[in-house]
CSV table of C-alpha atoms in Angstrom, one decimal:
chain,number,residue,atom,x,y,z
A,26,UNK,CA,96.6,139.5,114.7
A,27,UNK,CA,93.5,138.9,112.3
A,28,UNK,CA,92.6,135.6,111.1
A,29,UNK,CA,94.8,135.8,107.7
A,30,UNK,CA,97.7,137.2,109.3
A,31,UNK,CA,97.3,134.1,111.5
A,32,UNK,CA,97.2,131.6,108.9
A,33,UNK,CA,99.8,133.4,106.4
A,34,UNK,CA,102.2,133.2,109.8
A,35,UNK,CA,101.5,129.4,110.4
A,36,UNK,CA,102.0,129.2,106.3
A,37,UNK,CA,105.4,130.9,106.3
A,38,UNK,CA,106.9,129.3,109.4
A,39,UNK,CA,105.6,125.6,108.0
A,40,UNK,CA,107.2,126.5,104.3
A,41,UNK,CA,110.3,127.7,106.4
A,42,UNK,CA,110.3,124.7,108.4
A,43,UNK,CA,110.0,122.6,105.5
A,44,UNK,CA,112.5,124.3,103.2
A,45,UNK,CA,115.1,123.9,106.3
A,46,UNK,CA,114.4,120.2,106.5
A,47,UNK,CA,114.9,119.4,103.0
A,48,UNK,CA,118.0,121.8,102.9
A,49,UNK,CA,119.6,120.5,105.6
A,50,UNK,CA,118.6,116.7,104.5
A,51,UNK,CA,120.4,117.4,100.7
A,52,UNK,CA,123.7,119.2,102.6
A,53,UNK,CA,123.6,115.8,105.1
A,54,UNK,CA,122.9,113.7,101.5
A,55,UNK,CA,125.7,115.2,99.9
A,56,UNK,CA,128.3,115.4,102.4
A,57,UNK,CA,127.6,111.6,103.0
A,58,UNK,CA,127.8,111.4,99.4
A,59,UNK,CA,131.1,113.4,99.5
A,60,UNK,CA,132.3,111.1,101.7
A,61,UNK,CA,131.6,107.7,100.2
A,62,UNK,CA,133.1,108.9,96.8
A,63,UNK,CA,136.4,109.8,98.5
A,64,UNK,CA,136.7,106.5,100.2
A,65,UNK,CA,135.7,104.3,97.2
A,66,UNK,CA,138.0,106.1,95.3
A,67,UNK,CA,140.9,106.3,98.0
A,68,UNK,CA,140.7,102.6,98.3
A,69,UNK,CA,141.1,101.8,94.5
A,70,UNK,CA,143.6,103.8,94.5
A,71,UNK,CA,145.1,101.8,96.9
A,72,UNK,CA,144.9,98.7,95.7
A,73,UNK,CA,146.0,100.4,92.1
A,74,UNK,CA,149.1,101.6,93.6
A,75,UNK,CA,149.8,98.4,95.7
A,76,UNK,CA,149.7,96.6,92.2
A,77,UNK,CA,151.9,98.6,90.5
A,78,UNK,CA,154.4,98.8,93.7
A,79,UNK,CA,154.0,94.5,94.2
A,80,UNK,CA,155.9,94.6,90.5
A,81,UNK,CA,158.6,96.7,91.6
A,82,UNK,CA,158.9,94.8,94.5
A,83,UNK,CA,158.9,91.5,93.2
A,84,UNK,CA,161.6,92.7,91.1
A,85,UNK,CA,163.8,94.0,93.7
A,86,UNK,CA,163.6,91.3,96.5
A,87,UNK,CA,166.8,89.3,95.0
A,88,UNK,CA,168.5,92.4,94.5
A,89,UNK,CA,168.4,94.4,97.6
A,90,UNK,CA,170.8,93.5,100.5
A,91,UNK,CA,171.6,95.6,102.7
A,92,UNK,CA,168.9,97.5,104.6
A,93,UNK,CA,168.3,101.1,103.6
A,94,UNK,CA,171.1,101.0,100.9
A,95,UNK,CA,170.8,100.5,97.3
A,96,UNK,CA,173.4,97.9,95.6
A,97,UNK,CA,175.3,99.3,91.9
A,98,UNK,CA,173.5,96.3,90.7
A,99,UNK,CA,170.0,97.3,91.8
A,100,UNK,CA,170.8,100.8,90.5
A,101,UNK,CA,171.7,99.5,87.1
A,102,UNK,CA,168.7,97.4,87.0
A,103,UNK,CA,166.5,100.4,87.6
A,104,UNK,CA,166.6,102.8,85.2
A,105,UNK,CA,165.8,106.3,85.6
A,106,UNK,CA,166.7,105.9,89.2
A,107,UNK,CA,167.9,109.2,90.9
A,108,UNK,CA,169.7,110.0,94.4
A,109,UNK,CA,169.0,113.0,96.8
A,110,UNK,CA,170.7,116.3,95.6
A,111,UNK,CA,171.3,115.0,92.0
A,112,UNK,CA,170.1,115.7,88.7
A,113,UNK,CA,167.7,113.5,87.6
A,114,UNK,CA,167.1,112.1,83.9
A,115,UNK,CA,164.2,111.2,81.8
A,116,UNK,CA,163.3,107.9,82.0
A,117,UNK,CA,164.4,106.5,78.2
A,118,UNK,CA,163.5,102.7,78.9
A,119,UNK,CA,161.0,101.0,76.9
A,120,UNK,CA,159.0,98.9,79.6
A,121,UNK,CA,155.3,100.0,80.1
A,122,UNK,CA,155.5,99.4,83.6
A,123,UNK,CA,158.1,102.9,83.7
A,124,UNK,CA,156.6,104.5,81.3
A,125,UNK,CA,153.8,105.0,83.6
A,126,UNK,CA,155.7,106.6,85.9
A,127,UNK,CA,156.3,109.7,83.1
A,128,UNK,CA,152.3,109.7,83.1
A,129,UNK,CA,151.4,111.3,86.7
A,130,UNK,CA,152.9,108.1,88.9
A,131,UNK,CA,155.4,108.4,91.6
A,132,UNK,CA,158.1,105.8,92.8
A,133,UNK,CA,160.6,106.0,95.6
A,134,UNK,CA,162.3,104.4,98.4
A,135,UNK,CA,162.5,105.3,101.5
A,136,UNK,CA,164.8,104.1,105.1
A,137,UNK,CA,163.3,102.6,108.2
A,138,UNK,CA,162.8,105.9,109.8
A,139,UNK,CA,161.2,107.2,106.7
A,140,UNK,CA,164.0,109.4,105.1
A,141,UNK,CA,164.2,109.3,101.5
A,142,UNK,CA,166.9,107.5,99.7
A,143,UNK,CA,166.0,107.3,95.7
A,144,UNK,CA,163.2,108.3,93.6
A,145,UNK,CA,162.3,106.7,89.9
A,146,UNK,CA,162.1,109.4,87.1
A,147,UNK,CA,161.6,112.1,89.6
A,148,UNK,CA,163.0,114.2,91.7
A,149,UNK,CA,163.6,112.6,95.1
A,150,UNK,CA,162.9,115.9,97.2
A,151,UNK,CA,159.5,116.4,95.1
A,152,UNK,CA,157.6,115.5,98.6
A,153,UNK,CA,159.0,115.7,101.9
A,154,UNK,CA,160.1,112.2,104.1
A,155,UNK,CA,157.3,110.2,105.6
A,156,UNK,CA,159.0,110.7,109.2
A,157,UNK,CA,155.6,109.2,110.7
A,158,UNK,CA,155.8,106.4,108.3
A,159,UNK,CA,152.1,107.3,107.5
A,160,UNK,CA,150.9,104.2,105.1
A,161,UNK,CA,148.0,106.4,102.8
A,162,UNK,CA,147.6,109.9,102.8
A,163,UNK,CA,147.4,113.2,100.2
A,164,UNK,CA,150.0,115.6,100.0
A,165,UNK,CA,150.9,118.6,97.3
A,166,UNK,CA,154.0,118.4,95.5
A,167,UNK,CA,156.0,121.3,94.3
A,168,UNK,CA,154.0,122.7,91.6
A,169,UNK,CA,150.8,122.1,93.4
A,170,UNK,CA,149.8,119.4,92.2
A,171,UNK,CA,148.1,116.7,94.8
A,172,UNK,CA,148.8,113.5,94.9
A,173,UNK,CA,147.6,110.1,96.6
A,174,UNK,CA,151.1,108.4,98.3
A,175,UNK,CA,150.8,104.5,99.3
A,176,UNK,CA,153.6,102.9,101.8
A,177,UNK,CA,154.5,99.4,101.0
A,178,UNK,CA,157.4,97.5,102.7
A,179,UNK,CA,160.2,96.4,100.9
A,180,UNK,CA,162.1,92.7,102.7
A,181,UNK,CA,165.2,90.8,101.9
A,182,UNK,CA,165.2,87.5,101.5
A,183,UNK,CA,166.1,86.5,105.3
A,184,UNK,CA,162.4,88.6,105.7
A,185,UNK,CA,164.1,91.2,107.2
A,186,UNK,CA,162.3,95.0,106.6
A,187,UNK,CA,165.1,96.5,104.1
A,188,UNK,CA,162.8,100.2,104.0
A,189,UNK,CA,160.0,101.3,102.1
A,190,UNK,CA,158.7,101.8,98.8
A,191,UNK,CA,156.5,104.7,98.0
A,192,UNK,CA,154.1,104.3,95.4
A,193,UNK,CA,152.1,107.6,94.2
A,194,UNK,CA,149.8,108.9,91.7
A,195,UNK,CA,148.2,112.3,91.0
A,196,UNK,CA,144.8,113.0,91.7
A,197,UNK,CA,144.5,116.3,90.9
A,198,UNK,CA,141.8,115.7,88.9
A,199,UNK,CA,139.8,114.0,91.2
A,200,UNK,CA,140.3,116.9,93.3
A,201,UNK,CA,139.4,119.4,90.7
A,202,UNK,CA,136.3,117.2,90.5
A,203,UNK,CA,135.4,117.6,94.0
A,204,UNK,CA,136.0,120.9,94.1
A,205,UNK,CA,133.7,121.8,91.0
A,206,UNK,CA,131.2,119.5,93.7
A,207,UNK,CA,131.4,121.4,96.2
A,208,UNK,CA,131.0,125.0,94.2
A,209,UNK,CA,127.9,123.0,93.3
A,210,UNK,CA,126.6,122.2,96.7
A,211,UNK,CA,127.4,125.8,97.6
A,212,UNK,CA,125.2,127.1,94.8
A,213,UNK,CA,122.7,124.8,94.4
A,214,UNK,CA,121.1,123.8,98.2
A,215,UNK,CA,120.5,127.5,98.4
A,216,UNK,CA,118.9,128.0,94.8
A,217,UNK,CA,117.5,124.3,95.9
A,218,UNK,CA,116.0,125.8,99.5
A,219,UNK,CA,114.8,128.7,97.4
A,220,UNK,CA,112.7,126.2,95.0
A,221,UNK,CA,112.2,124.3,98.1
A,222,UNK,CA,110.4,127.4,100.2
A,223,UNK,CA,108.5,127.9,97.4
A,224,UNK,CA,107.3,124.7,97.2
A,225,UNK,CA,107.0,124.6,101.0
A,226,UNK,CA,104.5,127.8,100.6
A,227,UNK,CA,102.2,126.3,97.8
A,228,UNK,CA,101.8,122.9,99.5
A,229,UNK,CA,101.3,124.7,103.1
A,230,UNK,CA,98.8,126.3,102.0
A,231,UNK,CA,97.1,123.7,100.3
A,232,UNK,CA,97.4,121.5,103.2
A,233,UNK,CA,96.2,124.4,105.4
A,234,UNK,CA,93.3,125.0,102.8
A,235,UNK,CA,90.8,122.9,104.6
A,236,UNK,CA,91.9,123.7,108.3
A,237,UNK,CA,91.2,127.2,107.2
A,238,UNK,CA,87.6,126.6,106.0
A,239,UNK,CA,87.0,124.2,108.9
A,240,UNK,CA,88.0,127.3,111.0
A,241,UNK,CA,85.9,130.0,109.0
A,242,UNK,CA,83.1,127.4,109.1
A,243,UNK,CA,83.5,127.6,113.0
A,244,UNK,CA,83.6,131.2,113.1
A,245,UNK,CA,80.0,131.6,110.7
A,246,UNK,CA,78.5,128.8,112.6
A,247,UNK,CA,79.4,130.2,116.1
A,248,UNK,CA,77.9,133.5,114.8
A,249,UNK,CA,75.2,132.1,113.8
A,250,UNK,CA,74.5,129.6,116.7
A,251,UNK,CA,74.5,132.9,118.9
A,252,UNK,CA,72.0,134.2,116.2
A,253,UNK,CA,69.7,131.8,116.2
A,254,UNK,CA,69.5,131.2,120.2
A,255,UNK,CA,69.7,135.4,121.0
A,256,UNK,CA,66.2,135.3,119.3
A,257,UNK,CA,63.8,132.8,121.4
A,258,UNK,CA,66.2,133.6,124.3
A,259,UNK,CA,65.3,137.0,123.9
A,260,UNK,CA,61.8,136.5,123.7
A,261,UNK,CA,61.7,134.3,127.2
A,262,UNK,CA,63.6,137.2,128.6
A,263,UNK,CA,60.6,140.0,127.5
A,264,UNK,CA,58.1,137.3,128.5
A,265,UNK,CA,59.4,136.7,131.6
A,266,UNK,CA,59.8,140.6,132.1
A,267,UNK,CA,56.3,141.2,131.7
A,268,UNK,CA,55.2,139.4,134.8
A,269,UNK,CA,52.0,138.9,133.0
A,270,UNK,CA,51.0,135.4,132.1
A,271,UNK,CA,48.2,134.8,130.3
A,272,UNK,CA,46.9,132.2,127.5
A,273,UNK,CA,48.3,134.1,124.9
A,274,UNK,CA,51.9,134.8,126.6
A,275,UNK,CA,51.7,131.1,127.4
A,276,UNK,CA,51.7,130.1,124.1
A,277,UNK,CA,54.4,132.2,123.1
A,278,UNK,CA,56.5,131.4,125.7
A,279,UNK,CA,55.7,127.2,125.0
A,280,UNK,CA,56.4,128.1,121.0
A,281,UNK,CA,59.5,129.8,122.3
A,282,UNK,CA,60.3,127.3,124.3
A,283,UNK,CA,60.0,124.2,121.9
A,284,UNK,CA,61.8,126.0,119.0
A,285,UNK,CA,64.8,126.5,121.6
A,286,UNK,CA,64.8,123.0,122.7
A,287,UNK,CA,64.6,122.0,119.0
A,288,UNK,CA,67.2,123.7,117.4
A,289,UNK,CA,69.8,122.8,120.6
A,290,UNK,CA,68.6,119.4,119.8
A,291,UNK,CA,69.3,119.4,115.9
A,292,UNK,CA,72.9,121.1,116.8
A,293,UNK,CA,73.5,118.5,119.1
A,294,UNK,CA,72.2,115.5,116.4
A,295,UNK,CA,74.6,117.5,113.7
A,296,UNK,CA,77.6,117.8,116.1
A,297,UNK,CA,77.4,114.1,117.0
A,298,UNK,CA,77.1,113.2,113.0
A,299,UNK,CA,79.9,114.8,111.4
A,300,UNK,CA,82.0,113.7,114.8
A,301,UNK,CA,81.5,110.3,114.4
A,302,UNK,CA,79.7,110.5,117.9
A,303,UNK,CA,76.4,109.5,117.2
A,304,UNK,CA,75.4,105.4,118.7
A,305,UNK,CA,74.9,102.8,116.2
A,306,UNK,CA,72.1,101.5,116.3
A,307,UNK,CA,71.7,99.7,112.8
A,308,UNK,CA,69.0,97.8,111.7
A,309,UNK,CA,67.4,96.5,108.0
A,310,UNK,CA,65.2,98.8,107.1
A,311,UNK,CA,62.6,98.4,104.6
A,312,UNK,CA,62.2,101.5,102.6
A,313,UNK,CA,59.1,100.8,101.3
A,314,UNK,CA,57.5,101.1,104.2
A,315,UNK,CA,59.4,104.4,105.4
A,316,UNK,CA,58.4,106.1,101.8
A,317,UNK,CA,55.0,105.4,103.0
A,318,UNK,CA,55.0,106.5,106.7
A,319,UNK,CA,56.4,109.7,105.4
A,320,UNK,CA,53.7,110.7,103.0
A,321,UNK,CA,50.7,109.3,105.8
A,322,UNK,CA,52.3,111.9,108.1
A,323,UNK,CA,52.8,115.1,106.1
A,324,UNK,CA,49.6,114.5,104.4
A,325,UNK,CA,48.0,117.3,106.7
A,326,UNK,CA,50.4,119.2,106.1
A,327,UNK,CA,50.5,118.9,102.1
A,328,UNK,CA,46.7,119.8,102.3
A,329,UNK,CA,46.6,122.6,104.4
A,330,UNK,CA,49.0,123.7,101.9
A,331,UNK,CA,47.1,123.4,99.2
A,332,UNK,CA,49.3,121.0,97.7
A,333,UNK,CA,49.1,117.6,96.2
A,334,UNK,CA,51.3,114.7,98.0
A,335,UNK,CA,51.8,111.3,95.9
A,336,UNK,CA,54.5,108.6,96.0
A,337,UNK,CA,55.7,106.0,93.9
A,338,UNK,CA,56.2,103.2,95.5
A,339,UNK,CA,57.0,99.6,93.8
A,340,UNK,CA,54.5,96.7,95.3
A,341,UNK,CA,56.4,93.2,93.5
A,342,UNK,CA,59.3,93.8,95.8
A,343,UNK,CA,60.8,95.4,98.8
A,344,UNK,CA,63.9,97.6,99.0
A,345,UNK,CA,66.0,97.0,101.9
A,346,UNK,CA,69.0,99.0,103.7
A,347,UNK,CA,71.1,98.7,106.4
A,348,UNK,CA,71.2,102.0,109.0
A,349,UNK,CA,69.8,104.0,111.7
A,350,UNK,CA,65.8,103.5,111.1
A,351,UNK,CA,65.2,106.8,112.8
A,352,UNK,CA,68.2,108.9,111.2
A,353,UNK,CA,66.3,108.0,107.5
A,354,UNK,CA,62.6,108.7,108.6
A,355,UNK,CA,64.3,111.9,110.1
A,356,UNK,CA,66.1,112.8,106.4
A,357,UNK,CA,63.1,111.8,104.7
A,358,UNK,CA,60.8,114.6,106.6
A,359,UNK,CA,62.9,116.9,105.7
A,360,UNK,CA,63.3,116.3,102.3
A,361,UNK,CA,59.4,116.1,102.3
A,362,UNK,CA,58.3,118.8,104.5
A,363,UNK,CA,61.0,121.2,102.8
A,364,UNK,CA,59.2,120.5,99.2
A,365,UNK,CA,55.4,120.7,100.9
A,366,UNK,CA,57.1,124.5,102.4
A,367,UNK,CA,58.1,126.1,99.3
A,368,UNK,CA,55.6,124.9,97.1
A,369,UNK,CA,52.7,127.1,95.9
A,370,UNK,CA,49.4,126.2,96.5
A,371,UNK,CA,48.0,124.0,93.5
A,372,UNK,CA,51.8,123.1,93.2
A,373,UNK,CA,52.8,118.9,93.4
A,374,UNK,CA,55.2,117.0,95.3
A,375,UNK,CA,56.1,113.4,94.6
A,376,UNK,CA,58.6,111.1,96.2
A,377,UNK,CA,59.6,108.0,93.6
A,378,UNK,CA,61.1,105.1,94.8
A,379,UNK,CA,63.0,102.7,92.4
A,380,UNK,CA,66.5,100.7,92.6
A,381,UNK,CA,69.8,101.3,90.7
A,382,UNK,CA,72.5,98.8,90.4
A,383,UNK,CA,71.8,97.3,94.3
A,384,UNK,CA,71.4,100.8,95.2
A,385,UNK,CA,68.2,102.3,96.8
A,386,UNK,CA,67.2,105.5,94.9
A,387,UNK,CA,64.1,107.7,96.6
A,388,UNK,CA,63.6,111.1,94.5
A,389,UNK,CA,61.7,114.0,96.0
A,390,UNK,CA,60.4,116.3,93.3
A,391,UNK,CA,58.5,119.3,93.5
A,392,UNK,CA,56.8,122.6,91.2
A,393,UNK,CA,58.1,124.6,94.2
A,394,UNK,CA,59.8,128.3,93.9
A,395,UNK,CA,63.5,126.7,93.0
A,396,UNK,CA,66.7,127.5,94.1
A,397,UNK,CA,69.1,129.8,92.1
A,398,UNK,CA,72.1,128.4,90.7
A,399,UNK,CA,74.2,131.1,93.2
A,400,UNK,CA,72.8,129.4,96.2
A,401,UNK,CA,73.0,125.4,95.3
A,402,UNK,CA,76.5,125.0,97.0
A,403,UNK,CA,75.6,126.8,99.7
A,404,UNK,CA,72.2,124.7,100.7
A,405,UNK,CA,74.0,122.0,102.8
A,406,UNK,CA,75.8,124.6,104.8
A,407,UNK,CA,74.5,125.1,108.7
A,408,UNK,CA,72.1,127.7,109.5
A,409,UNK,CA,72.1,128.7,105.5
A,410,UNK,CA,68.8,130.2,103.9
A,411,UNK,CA,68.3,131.2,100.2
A,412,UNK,CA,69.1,135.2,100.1
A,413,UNK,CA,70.4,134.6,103.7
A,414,UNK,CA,66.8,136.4,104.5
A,415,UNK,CA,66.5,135.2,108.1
A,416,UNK,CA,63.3,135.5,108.0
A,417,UNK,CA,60.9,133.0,110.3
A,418,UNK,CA,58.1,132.7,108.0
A,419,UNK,CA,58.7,128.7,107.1
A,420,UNK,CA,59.9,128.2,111.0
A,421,UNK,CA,63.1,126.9,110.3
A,422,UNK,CA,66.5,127.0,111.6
A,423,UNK,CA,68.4,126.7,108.5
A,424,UNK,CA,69.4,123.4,109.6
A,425,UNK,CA,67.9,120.7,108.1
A,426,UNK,CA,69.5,120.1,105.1
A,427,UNK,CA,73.1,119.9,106.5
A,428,UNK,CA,71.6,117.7,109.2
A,429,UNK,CA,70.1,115.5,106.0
A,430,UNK,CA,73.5,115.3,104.1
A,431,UNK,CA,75.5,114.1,107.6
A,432,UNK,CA,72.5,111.4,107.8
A,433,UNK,CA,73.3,110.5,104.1
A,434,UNK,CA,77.2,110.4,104.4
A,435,UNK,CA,76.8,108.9,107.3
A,436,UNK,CA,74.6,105.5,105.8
A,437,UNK,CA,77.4,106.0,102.7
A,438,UNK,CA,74.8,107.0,100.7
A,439,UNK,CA,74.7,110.0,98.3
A,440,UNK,CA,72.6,113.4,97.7
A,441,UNK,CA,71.9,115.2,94.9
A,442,UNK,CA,70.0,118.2,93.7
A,443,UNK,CA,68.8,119.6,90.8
A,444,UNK,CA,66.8,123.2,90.7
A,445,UNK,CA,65.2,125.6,88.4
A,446,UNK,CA,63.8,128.6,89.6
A,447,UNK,CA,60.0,129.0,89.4
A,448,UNK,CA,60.0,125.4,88.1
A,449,UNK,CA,60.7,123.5,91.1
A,450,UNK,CA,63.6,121.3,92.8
A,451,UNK,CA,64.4,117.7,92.5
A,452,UNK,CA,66.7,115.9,95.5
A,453,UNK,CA,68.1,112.3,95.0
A,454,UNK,CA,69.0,110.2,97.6
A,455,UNK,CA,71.3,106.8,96.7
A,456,UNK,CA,71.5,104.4,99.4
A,457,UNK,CA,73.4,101.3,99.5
A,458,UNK,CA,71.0,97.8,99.6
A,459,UNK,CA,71.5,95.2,101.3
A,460,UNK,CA,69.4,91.5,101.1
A,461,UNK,CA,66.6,90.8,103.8
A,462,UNK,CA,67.7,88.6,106.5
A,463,UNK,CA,65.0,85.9,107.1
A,464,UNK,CA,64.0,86.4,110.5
């Protein structure tokens, strides 16, 4: 499995991960939902029908005296009342209270063991008998049509049970509602895990954008680590081959020697940067001072280039930051000795030191060969050279500018870089000042 078929499988398996959490958190969502909504409305329906049955009840508790039968005079008083196997009318009366019962409400009475005696407006036999004596539940009628049934019971007035009264109302339409719900929970948390996935792909892979990089950028720098040692390495290996040391193989093998030790070194000092490994070992540091030790030591250097080395360094006052004193002079000779390297002979360099808003700006500017526009991003990246030429002609490594940005970040400073080609390069370093203990 290549690399992109590796990450593309990580990608789908974390948007199919994430598209089965967030399905199976909206089906949990709406069934709790689903379930709250029944109950709310199950229990104010309840209390509804126990109302409407208390009024009924109220009205029948001087009437009713023997249990489980209905008196003439509590039948007269009741209209609309109708008896197992008989016809039953419309209700004609004028009272509200049984006029609701025309509009989807349902009245009856039932014995002590739950058989059904009489109904109000309807037909008696319309459910079957509560034989459990079951005090809520839902239950179709004839046509269909579902309806919620609350148990109340009914006492004479020595407070003994007489029966039951049955109090009902259709909630069909309730039901119709939930069951539109739940077409729509079938339809939409697929459509939604669909939306989801995609989702799930587009923010995996952003999430997995710099993991990916990271991971090419440990793939070119191991290549290039291997690279970069194979050569010296190499080199000791012929040398030592030869069995013939003399002063000239000497030198070759101390040159190859030192440049191996170095560059292990500086990928040791960049390792331990960008980790967050490296010792603190902060101090003030006057940056006045460090402008100036740089240009005393790359002075040879500038002219046996051919190549004129100033500064600009403020005398009223001195610039102060808080960091790794050797980290800075470190960054600072590379900036320098960079400039001195690809400058022509007759060409300038200047470093400029001034202040911006409490911050500490040094400038290193040069009439050097440039850098093209294609290659700026690039600069910072280990073991990078312009035109990726290899070549050993300046003796670097390719290096020392990512090792100068980590020393920058990590003194939550700044870099910057502008270029021209055949006009020279300018690199801008912001450091944070601080105020100069008195010692």
């Amino acid at each position: 499995m290549n690399n992109n078929s590796l990450f593309n499988y990580s990608r789908l398996k974390l948007a199919i991960t994430y598209a089965g959490v967030m399905g199976t958190t909206l089906l949990i969502c709406g069934y709790m939902a689903h379930i709250v909504m029944v109950q709310a409305f199950t229990r104010t329906v309840d209390r509804e029908l126990e109302l409407f049955g208390k009024v009924f009840e109220d009205q029948l508790k001087t009437e009713l005296k023997i249990p489980g039968e209905l008196s003439i005079t509590t039948q007269k008083s009741l209209p609309g009342i109708c008896f197992k196997q008989q016809s039953c009318l419309p209700i004609k009366s004028e009272s509200e209270l049984l006029g609701l019962l025309v509009e989807g409400y349902y009245l009856r009475f039932l014995t002590l063991s739950g058989e059904v005696i009489a109904a109000i407006g309807n037909n008696p036999d319309e459910f079957p008998p509560n034989l459990q004596i079951y005090p809520s539940y839902d239950i179709k009628n004839r046509n269909g049509e579902l309806y919620h049934l609350h148990l109340m019971p009914l006492k004479i007035n020595n407070n003994q049970l007489w029966g039951y009264l049955q109090v009902g109302r259709s909630v069909q339409r309730l039901n119709d509602y939930m069951n539109s719900l739940h077409w729509l929970l079938g339809l939409g948390v697929p459509s939604s895990m669909i939306i989801i996935g995609g989702a799930g792909w587009w923010l995996a892979g952003l999430a997995m954008r710099p993991i990916k990089k990271s991971y090419q950028q440990l793939q070119q720098f191991t290549a290039d680590a291997a690279h970069e040692l194979r050569t010296p390495i190499t080199s000791l290996q012929t040398i030592v081959e030869t069995n013939s040391i003399n002063p000239e193989t000497q030198k070759a093998l101390e040159r190859q020697i030192k440049r191996l030790v170095t560059l292990i070194q500086d990928l040791l000092l960049l390792s331990r940067l960008e980790g967050g490994l490296q010792e603190a070992k902060l101090q003030q540091i006057c940056l006045n001072d460090l402008v100036a030790d740089v240009e005393e030591e790359l002075m040879p250097m500038a002219m046996d280039a051919q190549v004129l080395l100033s500064s600009h360094i403020p005398d009223q006052s001195d610039f102060y930051i808080q960091g790794n004193e050797s980290q800075i002079y470190r960054m600072l000779l590379n900036l320098v000795s960079n400039a001195i390297k690809y400058t022509p002979a007759s060409g300038e360099v200047n470093i400029h030191l001034t202040t911006n808003e409490h911050q500490g700006v040094i400038t290193i500017k040069d009439t050097g060969i440039g850098i093209p526009n294609s290659d700026l991003p690039h600069i910072f990246e280990r073991f990078y050279r312009v035109n990726a030429d290899r070549s050993r002609n300046t003796g670097g490594s390719g290096l020392g500018l990512a090792i100068t940005l980590a020393i920058v970040q990590t003194h939550k400073g700044k870099l910057e870089v502008q270029s021209h080609v055949n006009k020279g390069s300018t690199f801008t370093v912001i450091l944070p000042l601080v105020s100069k203990l008195n010692r």
